[in-house]
Short mmCIF file of C-alpha atoms in Angstrom, two decimals:
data_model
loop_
_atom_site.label_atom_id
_atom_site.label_comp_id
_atom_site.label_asym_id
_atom_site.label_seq_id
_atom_site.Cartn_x
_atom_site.Cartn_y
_atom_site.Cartn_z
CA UNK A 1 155.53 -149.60 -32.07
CA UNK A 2 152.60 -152.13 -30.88
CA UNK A 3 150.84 -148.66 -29.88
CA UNK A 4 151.16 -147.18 -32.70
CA UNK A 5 149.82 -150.41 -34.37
CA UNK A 6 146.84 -150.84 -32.06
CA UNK A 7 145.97 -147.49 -32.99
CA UNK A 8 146.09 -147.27 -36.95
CA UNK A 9 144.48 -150.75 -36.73
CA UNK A 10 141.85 -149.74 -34.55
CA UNK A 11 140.87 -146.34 -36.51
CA UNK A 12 140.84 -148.52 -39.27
CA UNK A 13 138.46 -151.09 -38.25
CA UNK A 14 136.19 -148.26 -37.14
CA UNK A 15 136.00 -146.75 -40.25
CA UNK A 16 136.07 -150.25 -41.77
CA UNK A 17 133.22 -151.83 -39.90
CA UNK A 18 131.16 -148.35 -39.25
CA UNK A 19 127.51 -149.35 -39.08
CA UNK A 20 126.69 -146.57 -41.89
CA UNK A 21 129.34 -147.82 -43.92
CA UNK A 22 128.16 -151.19 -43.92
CA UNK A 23 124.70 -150.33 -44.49
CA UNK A 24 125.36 -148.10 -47.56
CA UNK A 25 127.67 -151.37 -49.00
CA UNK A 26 124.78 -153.68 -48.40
CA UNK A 27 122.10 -151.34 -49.57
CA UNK A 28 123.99 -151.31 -53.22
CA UNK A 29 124.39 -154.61 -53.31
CA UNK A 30 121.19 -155.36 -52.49
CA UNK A 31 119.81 -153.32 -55.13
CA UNK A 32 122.88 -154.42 -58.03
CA UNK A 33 121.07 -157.60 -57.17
CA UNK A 34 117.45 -156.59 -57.75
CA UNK A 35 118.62 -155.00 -60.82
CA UNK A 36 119.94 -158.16 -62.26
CA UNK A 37 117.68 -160.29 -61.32
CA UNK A 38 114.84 -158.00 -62.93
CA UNK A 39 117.46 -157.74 -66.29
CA UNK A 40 117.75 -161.96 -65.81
CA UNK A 41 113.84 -162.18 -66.08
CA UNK A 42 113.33 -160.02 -68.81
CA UNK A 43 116.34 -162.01 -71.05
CA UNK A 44 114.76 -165.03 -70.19
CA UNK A 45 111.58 -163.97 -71.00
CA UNK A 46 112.63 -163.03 -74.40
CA UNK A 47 114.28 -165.65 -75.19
CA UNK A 48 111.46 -167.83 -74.40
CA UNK A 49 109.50 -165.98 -76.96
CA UNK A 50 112.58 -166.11 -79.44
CA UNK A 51 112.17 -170.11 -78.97
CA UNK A 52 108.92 -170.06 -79.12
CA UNK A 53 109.14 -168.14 -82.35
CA UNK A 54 111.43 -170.76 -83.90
CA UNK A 55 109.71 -173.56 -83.14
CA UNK A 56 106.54 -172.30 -84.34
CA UNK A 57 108.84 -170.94 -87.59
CA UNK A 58 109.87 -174.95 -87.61
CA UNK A 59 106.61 -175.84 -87.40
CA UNK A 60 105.42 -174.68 -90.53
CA UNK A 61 108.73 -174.98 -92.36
CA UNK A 62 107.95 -178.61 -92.10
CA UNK A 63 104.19 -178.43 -92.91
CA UNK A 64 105.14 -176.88 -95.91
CA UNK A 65 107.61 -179.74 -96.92
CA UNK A 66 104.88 -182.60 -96.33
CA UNK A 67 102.26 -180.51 -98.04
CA UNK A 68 104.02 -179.17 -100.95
CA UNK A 69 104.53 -175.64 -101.53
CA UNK A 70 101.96 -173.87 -103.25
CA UNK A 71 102.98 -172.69 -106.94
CA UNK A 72 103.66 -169.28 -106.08
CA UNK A 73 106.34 -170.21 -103.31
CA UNK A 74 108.08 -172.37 -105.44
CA UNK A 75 111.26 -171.23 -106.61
CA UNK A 76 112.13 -170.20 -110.24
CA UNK A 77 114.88 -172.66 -111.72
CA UNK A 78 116.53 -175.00 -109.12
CA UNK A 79 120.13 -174.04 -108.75
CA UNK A 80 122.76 -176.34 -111.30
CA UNK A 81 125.82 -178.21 -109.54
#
């Protein structure tokens, strides 16, 4: 029984540690990883604009409220409670 053992164990760390098989796995992982990475950089570069956008949104949201709004972005008849 320990022969038999030493063999399926054996066939199976050939097949399990096979140079080409190990090089295929790290080959997709290495490029799963690019590809994410890549994907990471391009969320974080739009949500850098999206904050960007808000704060700049922000921005004049407030300038309008120390400046007054101009007539025509005034609204109609302020809403009863």
């Amino acid at each position: 029984m320990d022969a038999l053992d030493e063999i399926v164990t054996g066939e199976l760390a050939k097949r399990v540690i096979d140079p080409q098989r190990l090089y295929e796995l790290l080959d997709a992982y290495i490029k799963r990883a690019v590809s994410r990475k890549e994907q990471a950089r391009e969320n974080s570069a739009k949500v850098r604009q999206s904050q960007k956008d808000v704060e700049a949104a922000i921005t004049r949201l407030l300038q309008l409220v120390e400046n007054g709004a101009p007539d025509e972005m005034k609204l109609g008849t302020p809403i009863q409670l």
